GROMACS .gro file of C-alpha atoms in nm:
model
  212
    1UNK     CA    1  -4.526 -30.688  -8.100
    2UNK     CA    2  -4.798 -30.934  -7.996
    3UNK     CA    3  -4.928 -30.921  -7.639
    4UNK     CA    4  -5.148 -31.193  -7.488
    5UNK     CA    5  -5.307 -31.171  -7.144
    6UNK     CA    6  -5.457 -31.453  -6.940
    7UNK     CA    7  -5.647 -31.300  -6.649
    8UNK     CA    8  -5.745 -31.638  -6.503
    9UNK     CA    9  -5.386 -31.763  -6.475
   10UNK     CA   10  -5.244 -31.413  -6.410
   11UNK     CA   11  -5.009 -31.434  -6.708
   12UNK     CA   12  -4.902 -31.196  -6.982
   13UNK     CA   13  -4.678 -31.282  -7.276
   14UNK     CA   14  -4.500 -31.075  -7.538
   15UNK     CA   15  -4.355 -31.200  -7.866
   16UNK     CA   16  -4.263 -31.083  -8.216
   17UNK     CA   17  -4.390 -31.381  -8.412
   18UNK     CA   18  -4.523 -31.191  -8.713
   19UNK     CA   19  -4.221 -30.962  -8.729
   20UNK     CA   20  -3.982 -31.257  -8.720
   21UNK     CA   21  -4.178 -31.441  -8.989
   22UNK     CA   22  -4.138 -31.139  -9.215
   23UNK     CA   23  -3.767 -31.131  -9.135
   24UNK     CA   24  -3.728 -31.499  -9.223
   25UNK     CA   25  -3.916 -31.450  -9.549
   26UNK     CA   26  -3.707 -31.145  -9.637
   27UNK     CA   27  -3.383 -31.334  -9.595
   28UNK     CA   28  -3.491 -31.647  -9.779
   29UNK     CA   29  -3.587 -31.881  -9.495
   30UNK     CA   30  -3.895 -32.100  -9.539
   31UNK     CA   31  -4.047 -32.422  -9.404
   32UNK     CA   32  -3.796 -32.624  -9.609
   33UNK     CA   33  -3.500 -32.466  -9.428
   34UNK     CA   34  -3.345 -32.658  -9.140
   35UNK     CA   35  -3.405 -32.502  -8.796
   36UNK     CA   36  -3.131 -32.524  -8.533
   37UNK     CA   37  -3.189 -32.589  -8.163
   38UNK     CA   38  -2.929 -32.349  -8.020
   39UNK     CA   39  -2.866 -31.978  -8.087
   40UNK     CA   40  -2.497 -32.040  -8.149
   41UNK     CA   41  -2.288 -32.353  -8.195
   42UNK     CA   42  -1.979 -32.393  -7.972
   43UNK     CA   43  -1.750 -32.450  -8.271
   44UNK     CA   44  -1.804 -32.095  -8.400
   45UNK     CA   45  -1.511 -31.871  -8.306
   46UNK     CA   46  -1.525 -31.532  -8.477
   47UNK     CA   47  -1.221 -31.309  -8.518
   48UNK     CA   48  -1.086 -31.035  -8.744
   49UNK     CA   49  -0.854 -31.291  -8.904
   50UNK     CA   50  -1.159 -31.439  -9.078
   51UNK     CA   51  -1.200 -31.124  -9.290
   52UNK     CA   52  -1.190 -31.117  -9.670
   53UNK     CA   53  -0.893 -31.296  -9.822
   54UNK     CA   54  -0.974 -31.335 -10.192
   55UNK     CA   55  -1.148 -31.137 -10.467
   56UNK     CA   56  -1.403 -31.416 -10.497
   57UNK     CA   57  -1.489 -31.392 -10.128
   58UNK     CA   58  -1.505 -31.014 -10.150
   59UNK     CA   59  -1.751 -31.035 -10.440
   60UNK     CA   60  -1.962 -31.289 -10.250
   61UNK     CA   61  -1.983 -31.080  -9.931
   62UNK     CA   62  -2.063 -30.763 -10.128
   63UNK     CA   63  -2.398 -30.922 -10.214
   64UNK     CA   64  -2.478 -31.015  -9.854
   65UNK     CA   65  -2.692 -30.784  -9.640
   66UNK     CA   66  -2.487 -30.865  -9.331
   67UNK     CA   67  -2.536 -30.535  -9.147
   68UNK     CA   68  -2.907 -30.534  -9.220
   69UNK     CA   69  -2.950 -30.886  -9.085
   70UNK     CA   70  -2.747 -30.813  -8.772
   71UNK     CA   71  -2.951 -30.497  -8.710
   72UNK     CA   72  -3.268 -30.702  -8.740
   73UNK     CA   73  -3.137 -30.955  -8.489
   74UNK     CA   74  -3.037 -30.680  -8.247
   75UNK     CA   75  -3.387 -30.529  -8.263
   76UNK     CA   76  -3.548 -30.864  -8.182
   77UNK     CA   77  -3.299 -30.921  -7.901
   78UNK     CA   78  -3.364 -30.581  -7.742
   79UNK     CA   79  -3.742 -30.627  -7.750
   80UNK     CA   80  -3.824 -30.989  -7.663
   81UNK     CA   81  -3.550 -31.235  -7.759
   82UNK     CA   82  -3.326 -31.261  -7.456
   83UNK     CA   83  -3.214 -31.603  -7.580
   84UNK     CA   84  -3.010 -31.459  -7.868
   85UNK     CA   85  -2.836 -31.188  -7.663
   86UNK     CA   86  -2.493 -31.349  -7.665
   87UNK     CA   87  -2.511 -31.458  -8.029
   88UNK     CA   88  -2.629 -31.115  -8.148
   89UNK     CA   89  -2.360 -30.945  -7.940
   90UNK     CA   90  -2.087 -31.158  -8.096
   91UNK     CA   91  -2.186 -31.100  -8.459
   92UNK     CA   92  -2.237 -30.727  -8.399
   93UNK     CA   93  -1.867 -30.694  -8.307
   94UNK     CA   94  -1.771 -30.778  -8.665
   95UNK     CA   95  -1.926 -30.525  -8.903
   96UNK     CA   96  -1.631 -30.451  -9.133
   97UNK     CA   97  -1.396 -30.661  -9.349
   98UNK     CA   98  -1.628 -30.956  -9.324
   99UNK     CA   99  -1.561 -31.308  -9.439
  100UNK     CA  100  -1.781 -31.605  -9.518
  101UNK     CA  101  -1.724 -31.737  -9.167
  102UNK     CA  102  -1.900 -31.437  -9.018
  103UNK     CA  103  -2.197 -31.488  -9.247
  104UNK     CA  104  -2.219 -31.857  -9.156
  105UNK     CA  105  -2.270 -31.759  -8.791
  106UNK     CA  106  -2.543 -31.509  -8.877
  107UNK     CA  107  -2.723 -31.770  -9.089
  108UNK     CA  108  -2.707 -32.011  -8.795
  109UNK     CA  109  -2.883 -31.758  -8.571
  110UNK     CA  110  -3.152 -31.701  -8.833
  111UNK     CA  111  -3.210 -32.076  -8.862
  112UNK     CA  112  -3.240 -32.094  -8.484
  113UNK     CA  113  -3.509 -31.825  -8.497
  114UNK     CA  114  -3.683 -32.027  -8.769
  115UNK     CA  115  -3.763 -32.294  -8.512
  116UNK     CA  116  -3.839 -32.056  -8.226
  117UNK     CA  117  -4.059 -31.779  -8.372
  118UNK     CA  118  -4.309 -31.831  -8.089
  119UNK     CA  119  -4.050 -31.767  -7.817
  120UNK     CA  120  -4.083 -31.440  -7.626
  121UNK     CA  121  -4.129 -31.301  -7.277
  122UNK     CA  122  -4.366 -31.445  -7.017
  123UNK     CA  123  -4.466 -31.273  -6.694
  124UNK     CA  124  -4.680 -31.436  -6.427
  125UNK     CA  125  -4.775 -31.393  -6.066
  126UNK     CA  126  -4.505 -31.519  -5.832
  127UNK     CA  127  -4.612 -31.580  -5.473
  128UNK     CA  128  -4.253 -31.655  -5.366
  129UNK     CA  129  -4.068 -31.345  -5.483
  130UNK     CA  130  -4.375 -31.124  -5.518
  131UNK     CA  131  -4.278 -30.796  -5.681
  132UNK     CA  132  -3.908 -30.835  -5.605
  133UNK     CA  133  -3.647 -30.805  -5.879
  134UNK     CA  134  -3.394 -31.089  -5.897
  135UNK     CA  135  -3.071 -31.062  -6.095
  136UNK     CA  136  -2.823 -31.313  -6.233
  137UNK     CA  137  -2.476 -31.225  -6.361
  138UNK     CA  138  -2.177 -31.413  -6.499
  139UNK     CA  139  -1.879 -31.371  -6.731
  140UNK     CA  140  -1.645 -31.582  -6.936
  141UNK     CA  141  -1.271 -31.525  -6.936
  142UNK     CA  142  -1.076 -31.400  -7.239
  143UNK     CA  143  -1.334 -31.539  -7.480
  144UNK     CA  144  -1.269 -31.269  -7.740
  145UNK     CA  145  -1.015 -31.400  -7.990
  146UNK     CA  146  -0.895 -31.061  -8.117
  147UNK     CA  147  -0.808 -30.878  -7.794
  148UNK     CA  148  -0.878 -31.153  -7.540
  149UNK     CA  149  -1.162 -30.955  -7.385
  150UNK     CA  150  -1.415 -31.119  -7.155
  151UNK     CA  151  -1.793 -31.103  -7.192
  152UNK     CA  152  -2.033 -30.981  -6.924
  153UNK     CA  153  -2.381 -31.127  -6.919
  154UNK     CA  154  -2.668 -31.045  -6.686
  155UNK     CA  155  -3.045 -31.071  -6.664
  156UNK     CA  156  -3.292 -30.925  -6.414
  157UNK     CA  157  -3.636 -31.077  -6.365
  158UNK     CA  158  -3.963 -30.946  -6.224
  159UNK     CA  159  -4.282 -31.151  -6.205
  160UNK     CA  160  -4.075 -31.451  -6.319
  161UNK     CA  161  -3.991 -31.284  -6.650
  162UNK     CA  162  -3.685 -31.093  -6.775
  163UNK     CA  163  -3.708 -30.714  -6.761
  164UNK     CA  164  -3.345 -30.625  -6.832
  165UNK     CA  165  -3.067 -30.824  -6.998
  166UNK     CA  166  -2.730 -30.773  -7.162
  167UNK     CA  167  -2.435 -30.956  -7.313
  168UNK     CA  168  -2.142 -30.725  -7.386
  169UNK     CA  169  -1.767 -30.738  -7.433
  170UNK     CA  170  -1.582 -30.588  -7.138
  171UNK     CA  171  -1.396 -30.267  -7.224
  172UNK     CA  172  -1.097 -30.361  -7.006
  173UNK     CA  173  -0.897 -30.680  -7.058
  174UNK     CA  174  -0.906 -30.889  -6.741
  175UNK     CA  175  -0.583 -31.059  -6.636
  176UNK     CA  176  -0.757 -31.312  -6.414
  177UNK     CA  177  -1.093 -31.489  -6.406
  178UNK     CA  178  -1.164 -31.311  -6.077
  179UNK     CA  179  -1.113 -30.972  -6.241
  180UNK     CA  180  -1.357 -31.061  -6.520
  181UNK     CA  181  -1.613 -31.169  -6.260
  182UNK     CA  182  -1.569 -30.849  -6.059
  183UNK     CA  183  -1.618 -30.633  -6.368
  184UNK     CA  184  -1.932 -30.828  -6.455
  185UNK     CA  185  -2.074 -30.784  -6.104
  186UNK     CA  186  -2.005 -30.409  -6.115
  187UNK     CA  187  -2.204 -30.371  -6.439
  188UNK     CA  188  -2.490 -30.578  -6.295
  189UNK     CA  189  -2.502 -30.371  -5.975
  190UNK     CA  190  -2.512 -30.049  -6.180
  191UNK     CA  191  -2.809 -30.190  -6.371
  192UNK     CA  192  -2.974 -30.299  -6.044
  193UNK     CA  193  -2.948 -29.947  -5.903
  194UNK     CA  194  -3.101 -29.802  -6.220
  195UNK     CA  195  -3.386 -30.054  -6.211
  196UNK     CA  196  -3.449 -29.983  -5.843
  197UNK     CA  197  -3.487 -29.611  -5.910
  198UNK     CA  198  -3.705 -29.669  -6.216
  199UNK     CA  199  -3.940 -29.902  -6.030
  200UNK     CA  200  -3.959 -29.665  -5.734
  201UNK     CA  201  -4.075 -29.393  -5.975
  202UNK     CA  202  -4.368 -29.607  -6.089
  203UNK     CA  203  -4.466 -29.721  -5.740
  204UNK     CA  204  -4.302 -30.065  -5.729
  205UNK     CA  205  -4.062 -30.008  -5.441
  206UNK     CA  206  -3.757 -30.233  -5.417
  207UNK     CA  207  -3.611 -30.230  -5.066
  208UNK     CA  208  -3.387 -30.526  -5.144
  209UNK     CA  209  -3.272 -30.672  -5.476
  210UNK     CA  210  -3.107 -31.013  -5.498
  211UNK     CA  211  -2.820 -31.049  -5.745
  212UNK     CA  212  -2.667 -31.392  -5.792
   0.00000   0.00000   0.00000
């Protein structure tokens, strides 16, 4: 973890540049590899039906460190890479009976990181919101191909930088878009209450938290 502080501009940044460079090197990515501009392409639709179908495919996937790569992505996402939350969440749902299609998605994420190793978290003084936490929440509807589950996504910011974020598959299948939205809001409010209590403990009192 690299931390840079600019006292003049009242900024502090966190990134995992060196860690990610080692990850890229470990999994065979170098300056000749093509970087991608998005964490996940819209044409990727993962499902259990894409699992191993032939002996040749089974032999190929047996040589792939899929779980190791996904674990590496999850670690980066939890620490500083909010931008790959959804992509990492999607590939982590498929850890068994993998097919080449699953691996193609993971490689895409790695190639996105190749072009964004400098990306991380940035916190700076905000005269508008001050020390107030602001949250944003949304969900899709029935985006999961296997069980038609919806995905909840939220992020909370403080000092103009993210302090809590998540992208997870909802445990209950929503029958309507409204239901999916309600379930997403509930999870975000639970996180907001936890953050409020945590910040109160360290002397950053939150009388009101905005969630959009």
